[in-house]
Coordinates of C-alpha atoms and ligand atoms in Angstrom, one line a residue:
M26 CA -7.4 34.3 -8.8
E27 CA -6.2 32.6 -12.0
R28 CA -8.4 29.7 -13.1
F29 CA -7.4 26.8 -15.3
D30 CA -9.5 23.9 -16.6
I31 CA -6.9 21.4 -15.4
A32 CA -4.2 21.9 -12.7
I33 CA -1.4 19.3 -12.9
I34 CA 0.7 18.9 -9.8
G35 CA 4.1 17.5 -10.8
G36 CA 6.3 18.1 -13.8
G37 CA 7.5 14.6 -14.6
P38 CA 6.5 12.3 -17.5
A39 CA 3.0 11.9 -16.2
G40 CA 2.5 15.6 -15.6
F41 CA 3.9 16.8 -18.9
T42 CA 2.0 14.1 -20.9
A43 CA -1.2 15.2 -19.1
A44 CA -0.4 18.8 -20.1
V45 CA 0.1 17.8 -23.8
Y46 CA -3.2 15.8 -23.9
A47 CA -5.1 18.6 -22.0
C48 CA -3.9 21.4 -24.3
R49 CA -4.5 19.3 -27.5
A50 CA -8.0 18.7 -26.3
G51 CA -8.5 22.5 -26.0
Y52 CA -8.3 22.8 -22.2
S53 CA -6.3 25.4 -20.3
A54 CA -3.6 23.6 -18.2
I55 CA -1.1 24.6 -15.6
V56 CA 1.8 22.4 -14.4
F57 CA 3.4 22.9 -11.0
E58 CA 6.9 21.8 -10.5
K59 CA 8.7 21.8 -7.1
A60 CA 12.3 22.4 -8.2
S61 CA 13.6 20.9 -11.4
H62 CA 12.1 19.7 -14.7
G63 CA 11.3 16.0 -15.2
G64 CA 11.1 14.6 -11.7
Q65 CA 13.1 11.4 -11.3
M66 CA 13.5 11.2 -15.1
G67 CA 15.3 14.5 -15.1
I68 CA 18.0 13.2 -12.9
T69 CA 18.6 9.9 -14.7
S70 CA 21.8 9.9 -16.7
E71 CA 20.8 7.4 -19.5
I72 CA 17.5 6.0 -20.4
E73 CA 17.4 3.0 -22.8
N74 CA 13.8 1.8 -22.4
Y75 CA 11.8 4.8 -23.7
P76 CA 10.5 3.7 -27.1
G77 CA 11.9 5.7 -30.0
F78 CA 15.1 6.6 -28.3
A79 CA 17.8 3.9 -28.2
R80 CA 19.6 5.9 -25.6
V81 CA 18.6 9.3 -24.2
D82 CA 19.7 11.6 -21.4
G83 CA 16.9 11.9 -18.8
F84 CA 17.3 15.7 -18.5
D85 CA 17.1 16.1 -22.3
L86 CA 14.0 13.9 -22.5
A87 CA 12.4 16.0 -19.6
M88 CA 13.2 19.2 -21.5
K89 CA 11.7 17.8 -24.7
M90 CA 8.5 16.9 -22.9
M91 CA 8.3 20.2 -21.1
N92 CA 8.8 22.2 -24.3
Q93 CA 6.2 20.2 -26.1
A94 CA 3.7 21.0 -23.3
K95 CA 4.7 24.6 -23.3
G96 CA 4.5 24.9 -27.1
L97 CA 0.9 23.7 -26.9
G98 CA 0.1 26.4 -24.4
A99 CA 0.5 24.8 -21.0
V100 CA 1.6 27.2 -18.3
I101 CA 4.6 25.8 -16.3
K102 CA 5.2 27.2 -12.8
T103 CA 8.1 26.4 -10.6
E104 CA 6.1 26.7 -7.4
E105 CA 5.8 24.1 -4.7
V106 CA 2.2 23.2 -3.9
T107 CA 1.7 23.5 -0.2
S108 CA -2.0 22.6 0.2
V109 CA -5.1 21.7 -1.8
D110 CA -8.8 22.2 -1.3
I111 CA -10.2 19.5 -3.6
G112 CA -13.4 18.3 -2.0
G113 CA -15.8 20.6 -3.8
R114 CA -16.9 21.0 -7.4
E115 CA -14.2 23.7 -8.0
K116 CA -10.7 22.8 -6.8
F117 CA -8.1 25.2 -5.2
V118 CA -4.4 24.7 -5.3
T119 CA -2.2 26.8 -3.0
T120 CA 1.5 27.2 -3.8
T121 CA 4.4 28.9 -2.0
R122 CA 3.5 32.0 -4.1
N123 CA -0.2 32.0 -5.2
Q124 CA -3.6 30.4 -5.1
Y125 CA -5.2 28.9 -8.3
E126 CA -8.6 27.6 -9.1
A127 CA -9.2 24.6 -11.4
G128 CA -12.0 22.5 -12.7
A129 CA -10.0 19.3 -12.3
V130 CA -6.8 18.3 -10.6
I131 CA -4.3 15.7 -11.8
I132 CA -1.8 14.7 -9.1
A133 CA 1.4 13.6 -10.8
G134 CA 3.9 14.4 -8.0
G135 CA 5.9 11.2 -8.2
A136 CA 8.0 10.1 -5.3
K137 CA 11.0 11.3 -3.3
P138 CA 14.1 9.4 -2.2
R139 CA 13.7 7.0 0.7
L140 CA 16.1 7.9 3.5
L141 CA 18.3 5.4 5.2
G142 CA 17.6 6.7 8.7
V143 CA 21.1 6.0 10.0
P144 CA 23.3 8.2 12.2
G145 CA 25.2 10.7 10.1
E146 CA 22.8 10.8 7.2
E147 CA 21.0 14.0 8.2
Q148 CA 24.2 15.7 9.5
Y149 CA 26.1 15.1 6.2
K150 CA 23.3 15.7 3.7
G151 CA 24.8 17.9 1.0
R152 CA 28.2 17.4 2.6
G153 CA 28.9 14.0 1.2
V154 CA 25.5 12.3 1.5
S155 CA 23.6 12.6 -1.8
Y156 CA 20.4 11.2 -3.4
C157 CA 21.3 12.2 -7.0
A158 CA 24.4 10.9 -8.7
T159 CA 24.0 12.9 -11.9
C160 CA 23.5 16.1 -9.8
D161 CA 26.4 15.7 -7.4
G162 CA 28.8 13.2 -9.0
M163 CA 31.2 15.8 -10.3
F164 CA 31.9 16.9 -6.7
F165 CA 33.5 13.5 -6.2
R166 CA 35.8 13.4 -9.2
G167 CA 38.8 11.2 -8.5
K168 CA 37.5 10.2 -5.1
T169 CA 36.0 7.0 -3.5
V170 CA 32.3 6.8 -3.0
I171 CA 29.7 4.3 -1.8
V172 CA 26.4 3.7 -3.6
N173 CA 23.8 2.0 -1.5
G174 CA 21.0 -0.1 -3.0
G175 CA 20.4 -3.0 -5.4
G176 CA 17.8 -1.6 -7.8
D177 CA 18.2 0.0 -11.2
T178 CA 18.8 3.5 -9.8
A179 CA 21.8 2.2 -7.7
F180 CA 23.3 0.4 -10.6
E181 CA 22.9 3.3 -13.0
D182 CA 24.4 5.6 -10.3
A183 CA 27.3 3.3 -9.8
V184 CA 28.1 3.1 -13.5
Y185 CA 27.8 6.9 -13.9
L186 CA 30.0 7.5 -10.8
S187 CA 32.6 4.9 -12.0
N188 CA 33.3 7.2 -14.9
V189 CA 34.0 10.2 -12.6
C190 CA 35.3 8.6 -9.3
E191 CA 38.4 6.6 -8.6
K192 CA 36.5 3.8 -6.9
V193 CA 32.8 3.0 -6.3
Y194 CA 31.6 0.5 -3.7
L195 CA 28.1 -0.8 -4.4
V196 CA 26.7 -1.9 -1.1
H197 CA 23.5 -4.0 -1.1
R198 CA 21.7 -5.7 1.7
R199 CA 21.2 -9.0 -0.1
N200 CA 23.4 -11.1 -2.5
S201 CA 21.0 -10.8 -5.4
F202 CA 19.8 -7.7 -7.2
R203 CA 16.4 -6.2 -8.0
A204 CA 18.1 -4.3 -10.9
S205 CA 17.7 -5.5 -14.5
A206 CA 20.2 -8.0 -15.8
A207 CA 21.4 -5.4 -18.3
S208 CA 22.2 -2.9 -15.6
V209 CA 24.0 -5.5 -13.5
K210 CA 26.1 -6.6 -16.5
R211 CA 27.1 -3.1 -17.3
A212 CA 28.2 -2.5 -13.7
Q213 CA 30.1 -5.8 -13.4
A214 CA 32.1 -4.8 -16.5
K215 CA 33.5 -1.8 -14.7
E216 CA 36.8 -2.5 -13.0
N217 CA 36.5 0.2 -10.4
I218 CA 33.1 -0.9 -9.0
E219 CA 33.4 -3.3 -6.1
F220 CA 30.3 -5.1 -4.9
V221 CA 29.7 -5.5 -1.1
Y222 CA 26.9 -8.0 -0.6
S223 CA 24.6 -8.7 2.3
S224 CA 25.6 -5.5 4.0
V225 CA 23.8 -2.4 5.3
I226 CA 25.1 1.0 6.3
E227 CA 25.0 1.3 10.0
E228 CA 26.4 4.8 10.2
I229 CA 27.8 7.5 8.0
T230 CA 30.9 8.9 9.6
G231 CA 32.6 12.3 9.1
D232 CA 35.0 14.8 10.5
G233 CA 32.2 17.2 11.5
M234 CA 32.3 19.0 8.1
R235 CA 32.2 16.3 5.5
V236 CA 31.8 12.5 5.1
T237 CA 34.9 10.5 5.6
G238 CA 33.5 7.0 5.6
A239 CA 30.7 4.5 6.5
K240 CA 30.3 1.7 8.9
L241 CA 28.8 -1.4 7.3
K242 CA 27.3 -4.4 9.0
N243 CA 27.2 -7.8 7.3
V244 CA 23.7 -9.0 7.9
E245 CA 24.7 -12.6 7.8
S246 CA 27.8 -12.6 10.0
G247 CA 27.1 -9.5 12.0
E248 CA 30.6 -8.3 11.3
I249 CA 31.2 -4.5 11.2
T250 CA 33.6 -3.0 8.8
E251 CA 34.4 0.6 7.8
I252 CA 35.0 1.9 4.4
G253 CA 36.7 5.3 3.9
C254 CA 35.0 7.4 1.3
A255 CA 34.2 11.0 0.4
G256 CA 30.6 10.4 -0.6
V257 CA 27.6 8.1 0.1
F258 CA 25.0 8.0 -2.6
V259 CA 21.7 6.7 -1.2
A260 CA 19.6 4.8 -3.8
V261 CA 17.3 2.6 -1.8
G262 CA 14.1 3.4 -3.6
R263 CA 11.6 6.1 -3.4
V264 CA 8.5 7.0 -1.3
P265 CA 5.4 8.8 -2.6
D266 CA 5.3 12.6 -2.1
T267 CA 1.7 12.6 -0.7
E268 CA 1.8 14.2 2.8
I269 CA -0.5 17.1 1.7
Y270 CA -3.2 14.7 0.6
A271 CA -3.4 12.6 3.8
G272 CA -6.9 12.7 5.2
K273 CA -8.3 14.1 1.9
L274 CA -7.6 11.3 -0.5
D275 CA -7.5 7.5 0.0
L276 CA -3.8 6.4 0.4
D277 CA -2.6 2.9 0.7
G278 CA -0.4 1.6 3.5
S279 CA 2.8 2.9 1.8
G280 CA 1.3 6.4 1.1
Y281 CA 0.5 5.9 -2.6
I282 CA -2.8 7.5 -3.8
V283 CA -5.4 4.8 -4.4
A284 CA -6.5 5.0 -8.0
D285 CA -7.2 2.4 -10.7
E286 CA -6.3 2.4 -14.4
T287 CA -8.7 5.3 -15.0
C288 CA -6.5 7.3 -12.6
R289 CA -9.7 8.4 -10.7
T290 CA -9.3 8.9 -7.0
N291 CA -12.0 8.7 -4.3
I292 CA -12.7 12.4 -5.0
P293 CA -14.6 13.3 -8.2
G294 CA -12.5 15.5 -10.4
V295 CA -9.2 14.5 -8.8
F296 CA -6.9 12.1 -10.6
A297 CA -3.6 10.5 -9.7
A298 CA -1.1 9.7 -12.5
G299 CA 2.4 8.1 -12.6
D300 CA 4.5 6.9 -9.7
V301 CA 2.3 8.5 -7.1
R302 CA -0.6 6.2 -7.7
T303 CA -1.1 2.5 -6.7
K304 CA 0.2 0.5 -9.7
H305 CA 2.4 -2.5 -10.6
L306 CA 5.0 -1.0 -12.9
R307 CA 6.6 2.4 -12.3
Q308 CA 8.4 3.4 -15.5
I309 CA 8.5 6.5 -17.7
V310 CA 6.2 4.8 -20.3
T311 CA 3.6 3.9 -17.7
A312 CA 3.7 7.4 -16.2
C313 CA 3.1 8.8 -19.7
A314 CA 0.3 6.4 -20.2
D315 CA -1.3 7.6 -16.9
G316 CA -1.0 11.2 -17.9
A317 CA -3.0 10.6 -21.1
T318 CA -5.6 8.4 -19.3
A319 CA -6.1 11.0 -16.5
V320 CA -6.9 13.7 -19.0
K321 CA -9.4 11.4 -20.8
F322 CA -11.3 10.9 -17.5
A323 CA -10.8 14.5 -16.5
E324 CA -12.6 15.5 -19.7
E325 CA -15.6 13.4 -18.6
W326 CA -15.7 15.3 -15.3
L327 CA -15.3 18.7 -16.9
T328 CA -18.1 18.0 -19.3
E329 CA -20.3 16.8 -16.4
I330 CA -19.7 20.0 -14.4
T331 CA -20.3 22.3 -17.3
E332 CA -23.6 20.7 -18.4
Ligands
NAP17 P1 13.9 -0.1 -6.2 O1 13.8 -0.9 -7.4 O2 12.7 -0.1 -5.2 O3 15.2 -0.6 -5.4 C1 15.5 -0.2 -4.1 C2 16.7 -1.0 -3.6 O4 17.1 -0.5 -2.3 C3 16.4 -2.5 -3.5 O5 17.5 -3.2 -3.9 C4 16.2 -2.6 -2.0 O6 16.7 -3.8 -1.5 C5 17.1 -1.5 -1.4 N1 16.6 -1.0 -0.1 C6 15.3 -0.6 0.2 N2 15.3 -0.1 1.4 C7 16.5 -0.2 1.9 C8 17.1 0.1 3.2 N3 16.4 0.6 4.2 N4 18.4 -0.2 3.3 C9 19.1 -0.8 2.4 N5 18.6 -1.1 1.1 C10 17.4 -0.8 0.9 O7 14.2 1.5 -6.4 P2 14.9 2.2 -7.6 O8 16.2 1.5 -7.9 O9 15.0 3.7 -7.2 O10 13.9 2.0 -8.8 C11 12.6 2.5 -8.7 C12 11.8 2.1 -10.0 O11 12.3 2.9 -11.1 C13 12.0 0.6 -10.4 O12 10.8 0.2 -10.9 C14 13.1 0.7 -11.4 O13 13.1 -0.4 -12.3 C15 12.8 2.0 -12.1 N6 14.0 2.6 -12.7 C16 14.2 2.2 -14.0 C17 15.3 2.7 -14.6 C18 15.5 2.4 -16.1 O14 14.8 1.5 -16.6 N7 16.4 3.0 -16.8 C19 16.3 3.5 -14.0 C20 16.1 3.8 -12.6 C21 14.9 3.3 -12.0 P3 15.9 -5.2 -1.8 O15 16.1 -5.6 -3.2 O16 16.5 -6.2 -0.8 O17 14.4 -5.0 -1.5

């Protein structure tokens, strides 16, 4: 079984930063990614709040971070972690392909899209229902789509899709937005984005093969309307990807791994970094900061177990 000083679960900004710091400190490090590089950052079209880059494509930034980690010697594996055995002094990580041993584990698995849970969502997933505008937007060129949500992701998705699609409806359950003023302003300047306030999607409708529309309910009047569209982009937030740690690590009521600014969890030698941990601000910079911090405290643990 291959052994690394630090096993890092998740290849987003927290995971790659942890790998950079681990390798520069002289530790061997392996990063496990589920599917694509960069996590949520990797599917963000434009990032304007990462210092040093006035505007950068999320995938490009993800590749830069990954290549930096790789260049310093980190091993990057596209293998989904299916279980962990982290209670003892030595830690074990099992993936879809292998089992690995590690001195410390940094969990940086981020979060996955929150589902709407309405009829039609599951049936038309990948057939008009999408959770990633930059991945799937091109399939809706010249068509009408709905973006659901009122946060930064929904607004960025709407602006991105407005450049590809004929028309974008931005459906939000309230009449004020969680998204930053800058994101809202940019979307409001787009002539082909129409805002539908105080409304929720009741059902995603289709012809059995593909999405053809969505039934909306106005939460104030109760009125039901239907919008014809070829796609529904769900951008209603994210939930932590922590099922495999339930019963092993302390999680909060929403499933985030309980860890403070040191990134230490309730199990010695196991750290949580980035969006997956309990924290106030989930951004790329704060995820990077966690990656660095987690390595600092992992170093303490590794020193302790080797003395
Ligand atoms: P978010 O900020 O949590 O927003 C989720 C939105 O979905 C909210 O408007 C929420 O409505 C709505 N919502 C939640 N559950 C819903 C449901 N069941 N049905 C209908 N609507 C629902 O999530 P996010 O936009 O993915 O952003 C996550 C974090 O990443 C945020 O901190 C955000 O600032 C950050 N981010 C930053 C950037 C950037 O800076 N470039 C880009 C993307 C994301 P309510 O408002 O009514 O609760």
